[in-house]
Short mmCIF file of C-alpha atoms in Angstrom, two decimals:
data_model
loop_
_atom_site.label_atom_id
_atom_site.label_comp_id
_atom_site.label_asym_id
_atom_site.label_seq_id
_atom_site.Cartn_x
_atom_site.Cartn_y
_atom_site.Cartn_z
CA UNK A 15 98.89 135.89 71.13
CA UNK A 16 99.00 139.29 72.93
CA UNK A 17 101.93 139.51 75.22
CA UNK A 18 99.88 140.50 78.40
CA UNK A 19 97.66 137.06 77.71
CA UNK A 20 100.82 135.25 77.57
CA UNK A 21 102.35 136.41 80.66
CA UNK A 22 98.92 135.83 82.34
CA UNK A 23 98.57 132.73 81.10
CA UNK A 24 102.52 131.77 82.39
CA UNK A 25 101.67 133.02 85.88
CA UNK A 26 98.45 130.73 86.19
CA UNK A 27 100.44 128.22 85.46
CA UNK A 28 103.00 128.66 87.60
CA UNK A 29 100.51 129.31 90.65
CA UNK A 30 98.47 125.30 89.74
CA UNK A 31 101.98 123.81 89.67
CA UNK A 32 102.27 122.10 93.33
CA UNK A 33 105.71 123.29 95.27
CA UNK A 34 107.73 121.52 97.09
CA UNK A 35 107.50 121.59 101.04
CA UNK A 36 110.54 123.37 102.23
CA UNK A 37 112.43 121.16 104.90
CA UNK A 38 115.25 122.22 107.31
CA UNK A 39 116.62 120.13 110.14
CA UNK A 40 118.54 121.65 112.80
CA UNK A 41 121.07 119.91 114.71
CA UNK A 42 120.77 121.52 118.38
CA UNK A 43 119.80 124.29 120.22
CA UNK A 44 121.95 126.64 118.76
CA UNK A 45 121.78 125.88 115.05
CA UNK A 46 117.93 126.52 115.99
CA UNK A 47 118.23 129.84 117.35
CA UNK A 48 120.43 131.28 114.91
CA UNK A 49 118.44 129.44 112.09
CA UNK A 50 121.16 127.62 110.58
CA UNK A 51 120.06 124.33 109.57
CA UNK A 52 120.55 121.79 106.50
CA UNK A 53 117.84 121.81 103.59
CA UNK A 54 116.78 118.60 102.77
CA UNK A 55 113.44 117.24 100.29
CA UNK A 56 113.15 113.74 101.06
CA UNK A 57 111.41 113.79 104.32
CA UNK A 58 108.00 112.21 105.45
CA UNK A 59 105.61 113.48 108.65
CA UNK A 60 103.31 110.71 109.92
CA UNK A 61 100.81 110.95 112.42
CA UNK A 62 101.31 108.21 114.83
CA UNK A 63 98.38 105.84 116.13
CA UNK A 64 96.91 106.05 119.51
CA UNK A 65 98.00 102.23 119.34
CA UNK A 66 101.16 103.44 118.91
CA UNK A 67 100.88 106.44 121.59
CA UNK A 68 100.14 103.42 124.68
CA UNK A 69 102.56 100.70 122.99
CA UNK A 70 105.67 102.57 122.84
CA UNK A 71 104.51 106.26 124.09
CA UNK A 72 106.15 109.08 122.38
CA UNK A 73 105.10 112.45 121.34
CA UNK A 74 102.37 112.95 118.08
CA UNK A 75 104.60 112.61 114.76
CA UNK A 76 107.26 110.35 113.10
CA UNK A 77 109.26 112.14 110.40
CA UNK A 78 111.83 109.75 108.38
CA UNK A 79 113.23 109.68 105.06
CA UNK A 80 111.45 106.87 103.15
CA UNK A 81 114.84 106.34 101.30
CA UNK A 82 117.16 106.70 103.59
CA UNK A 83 117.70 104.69 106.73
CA UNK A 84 120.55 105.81 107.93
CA UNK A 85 119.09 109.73 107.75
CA UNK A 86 116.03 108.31 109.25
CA UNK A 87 118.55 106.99 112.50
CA UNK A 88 119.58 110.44 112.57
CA UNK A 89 116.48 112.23 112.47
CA UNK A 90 115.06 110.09 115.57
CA UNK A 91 118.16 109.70 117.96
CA UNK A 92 120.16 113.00 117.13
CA UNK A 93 118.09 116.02 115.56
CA UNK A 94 116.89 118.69 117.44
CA UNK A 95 114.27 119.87 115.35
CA UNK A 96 113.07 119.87 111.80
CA UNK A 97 110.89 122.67 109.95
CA UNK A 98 108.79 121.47 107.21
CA UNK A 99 106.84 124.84 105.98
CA UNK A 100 105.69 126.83 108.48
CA UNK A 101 105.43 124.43 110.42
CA UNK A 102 108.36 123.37 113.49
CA UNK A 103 108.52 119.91 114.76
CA UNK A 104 110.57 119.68 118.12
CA UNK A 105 112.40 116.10 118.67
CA UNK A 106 110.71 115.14 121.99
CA UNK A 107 113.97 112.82 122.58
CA UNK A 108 116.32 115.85 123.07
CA UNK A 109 113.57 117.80 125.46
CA UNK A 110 113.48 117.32 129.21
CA UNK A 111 110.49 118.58 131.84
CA UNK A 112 112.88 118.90 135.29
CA UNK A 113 114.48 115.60 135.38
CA UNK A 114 111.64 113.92 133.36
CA UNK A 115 112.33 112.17 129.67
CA UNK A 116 109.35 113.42 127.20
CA UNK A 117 109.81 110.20 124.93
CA UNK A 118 110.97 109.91 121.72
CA UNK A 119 109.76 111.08 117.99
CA UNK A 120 108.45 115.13 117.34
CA UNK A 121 106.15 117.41 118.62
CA UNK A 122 104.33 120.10 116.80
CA UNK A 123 105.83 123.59 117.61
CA UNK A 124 104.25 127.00 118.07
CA UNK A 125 105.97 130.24 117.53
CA UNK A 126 104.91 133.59 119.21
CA UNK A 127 106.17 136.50 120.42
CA UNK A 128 110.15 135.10 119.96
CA UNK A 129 108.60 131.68 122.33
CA UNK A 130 108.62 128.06 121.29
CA UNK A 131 105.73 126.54 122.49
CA UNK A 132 105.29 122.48 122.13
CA UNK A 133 102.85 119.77 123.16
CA UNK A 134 103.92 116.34 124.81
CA UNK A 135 102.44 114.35 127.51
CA UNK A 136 102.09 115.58 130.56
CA UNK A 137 104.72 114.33 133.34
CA UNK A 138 105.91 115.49 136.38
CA UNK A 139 104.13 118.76 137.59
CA UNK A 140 102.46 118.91 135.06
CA UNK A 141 100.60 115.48 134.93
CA UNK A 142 99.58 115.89 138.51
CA UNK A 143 98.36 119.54 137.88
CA UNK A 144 96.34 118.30 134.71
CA UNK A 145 95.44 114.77 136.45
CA UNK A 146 91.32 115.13 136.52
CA UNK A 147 90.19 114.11 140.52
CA UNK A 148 86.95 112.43 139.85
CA UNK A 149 88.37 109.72 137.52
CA UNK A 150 91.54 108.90 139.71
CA UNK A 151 92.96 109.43 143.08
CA UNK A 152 95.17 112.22 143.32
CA UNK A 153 99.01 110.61 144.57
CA UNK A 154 101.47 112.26 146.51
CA UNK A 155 105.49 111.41 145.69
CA UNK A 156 107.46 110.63 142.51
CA UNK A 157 105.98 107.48 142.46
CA UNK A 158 102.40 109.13 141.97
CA UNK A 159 103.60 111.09 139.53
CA UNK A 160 104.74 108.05 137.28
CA UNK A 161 101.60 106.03 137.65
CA UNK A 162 99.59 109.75 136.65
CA UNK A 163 101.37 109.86 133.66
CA UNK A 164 101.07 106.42 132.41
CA UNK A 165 97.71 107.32 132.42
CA UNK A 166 97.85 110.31 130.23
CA UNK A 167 99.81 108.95 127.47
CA UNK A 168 97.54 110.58 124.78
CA UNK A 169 96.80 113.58 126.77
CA UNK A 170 98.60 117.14 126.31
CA UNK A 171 99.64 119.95 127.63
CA UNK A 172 102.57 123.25 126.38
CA UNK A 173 105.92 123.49 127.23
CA UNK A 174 107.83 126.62 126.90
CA UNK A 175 110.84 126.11 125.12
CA UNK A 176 114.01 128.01 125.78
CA UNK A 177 116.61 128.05 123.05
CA UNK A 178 119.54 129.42 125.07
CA UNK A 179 119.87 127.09 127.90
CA UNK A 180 117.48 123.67 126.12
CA UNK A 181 115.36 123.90 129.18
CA UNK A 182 111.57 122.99 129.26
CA UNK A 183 109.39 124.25 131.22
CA UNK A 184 105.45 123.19 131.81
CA UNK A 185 102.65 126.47 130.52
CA UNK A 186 100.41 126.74 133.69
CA UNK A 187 98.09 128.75 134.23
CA UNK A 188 100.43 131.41 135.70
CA UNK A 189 102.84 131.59 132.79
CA UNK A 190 99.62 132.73 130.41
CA UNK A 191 98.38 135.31 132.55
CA UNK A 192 102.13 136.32 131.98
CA UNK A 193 101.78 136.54 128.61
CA UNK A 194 98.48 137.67 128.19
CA UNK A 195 99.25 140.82 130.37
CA UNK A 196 99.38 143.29 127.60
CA UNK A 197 95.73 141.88 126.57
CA UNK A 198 93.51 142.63 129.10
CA UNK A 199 90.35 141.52 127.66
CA UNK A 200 92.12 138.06 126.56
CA UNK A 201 93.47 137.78 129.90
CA UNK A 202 89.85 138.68 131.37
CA UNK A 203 88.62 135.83 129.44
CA UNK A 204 91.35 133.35 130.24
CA UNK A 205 91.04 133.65 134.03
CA UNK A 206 88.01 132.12 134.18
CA UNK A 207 89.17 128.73 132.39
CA UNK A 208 90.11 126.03 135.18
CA UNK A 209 91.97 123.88 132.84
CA UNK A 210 95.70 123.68 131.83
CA UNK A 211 95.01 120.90 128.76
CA UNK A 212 97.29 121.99 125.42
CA UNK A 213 93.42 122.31 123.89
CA UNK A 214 92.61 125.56 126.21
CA UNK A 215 95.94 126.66 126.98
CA UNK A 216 96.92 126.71 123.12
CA UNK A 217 93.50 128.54 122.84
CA UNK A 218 95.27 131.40 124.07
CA UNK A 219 98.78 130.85 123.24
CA UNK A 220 97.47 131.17 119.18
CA UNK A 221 96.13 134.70 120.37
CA UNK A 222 99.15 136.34 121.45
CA UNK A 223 100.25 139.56 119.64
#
């Protein structure tokens, strides 16, 4: 067989064998921003239920190790994050909005422009500011806050994430037109949405250069 068939032939095959999914838990903040985490293979993603969203509330994913419970203990009370792929998954039990818990279990990440991006349910601020008026009263106080968000258990918005100090912080409207400013025809088009939901704000967020 000619050589050049041969090596075609070895590359082909190489390209229909499936690869593995590359998998790297970090431990905190800093392990994160310096990229220094642990490889690992025998780790599971699993979209969670909305049953599961309004029983026990939570962010979007479960990741375990099928195998391994005592891993699996680690990867929901003490990991910071976890990249499978491309893809980052942010441990929603490490992240705080002001003095507002996020839940437990991960969040899918998005990375632009050096800026971690996540979605979680809305508290706080932010679950008043995405609250819609003509379904429900609008509250005033802590306490309105609370009952808003146990209302928006599978609703979304971003959070900015930043690595140095493990602060969270809720992606309004303003931040965006931050972002956007070096895109004026983006930005042009972005001014005249009226909603801060993760579906329009990632919209833009996905567009940044």
């Amino acid at each position: 067989m000619p050589k050049n068939l041969l090596i075609g032939l070895y590359a082909l095959l190489l390209f229909a064998l499936p690869s593995a999914a590359q998998q790297i838990v970090y431990g905190s903040a800093k392990a994160l921003a310096e990229e220094r985490g642990d490889t690992v293979s025998t780790l599971r993603v699993e979209r969670r239920t909305l049953n599961q969203l309004y029983l026990m509330g939570g962010a979007d994913y479960r990741i375990v190790a099928p195998d391994n419970p005592s891993f699996s203990r680690y990867l929901r009370k003490r990991c910071y994050a976890v990249r499978i792929d491309t893809t980052l998954y942010i441990n929603c039990r490490k992240m705080r909005y002001k003095r507002y818990r996020l839940g437990g279990w991960y969040a899918p990440a998005l990375e632009k422009q050096g800026h971690i991006f996540y979605t979680a349910q809305p508290v706080g601020q932010a679950a008043t500011k995405t609250l819609t008026p003509i379904y429900t009263q609008k509250l005033r106080g802590e306490v309105g806050d609370a009952i808003q968000a146990s209302g928006l258990v599978d609703k979304r918005v971003f959070y900015e994430l930043d690595l140095k100090t493990g602060h969270s912080y809720f992606v309004d409207k303003g931040r965006v037109q931050e972002l956007l400013s070096g895109q004026p025809d983006l930005l042009e088009e972005f001014q005249k949405e009226t909603n801060e939901s993760a579906e329009v704000i990632g919209k833009y967020l996905r567009q940044l250069k």
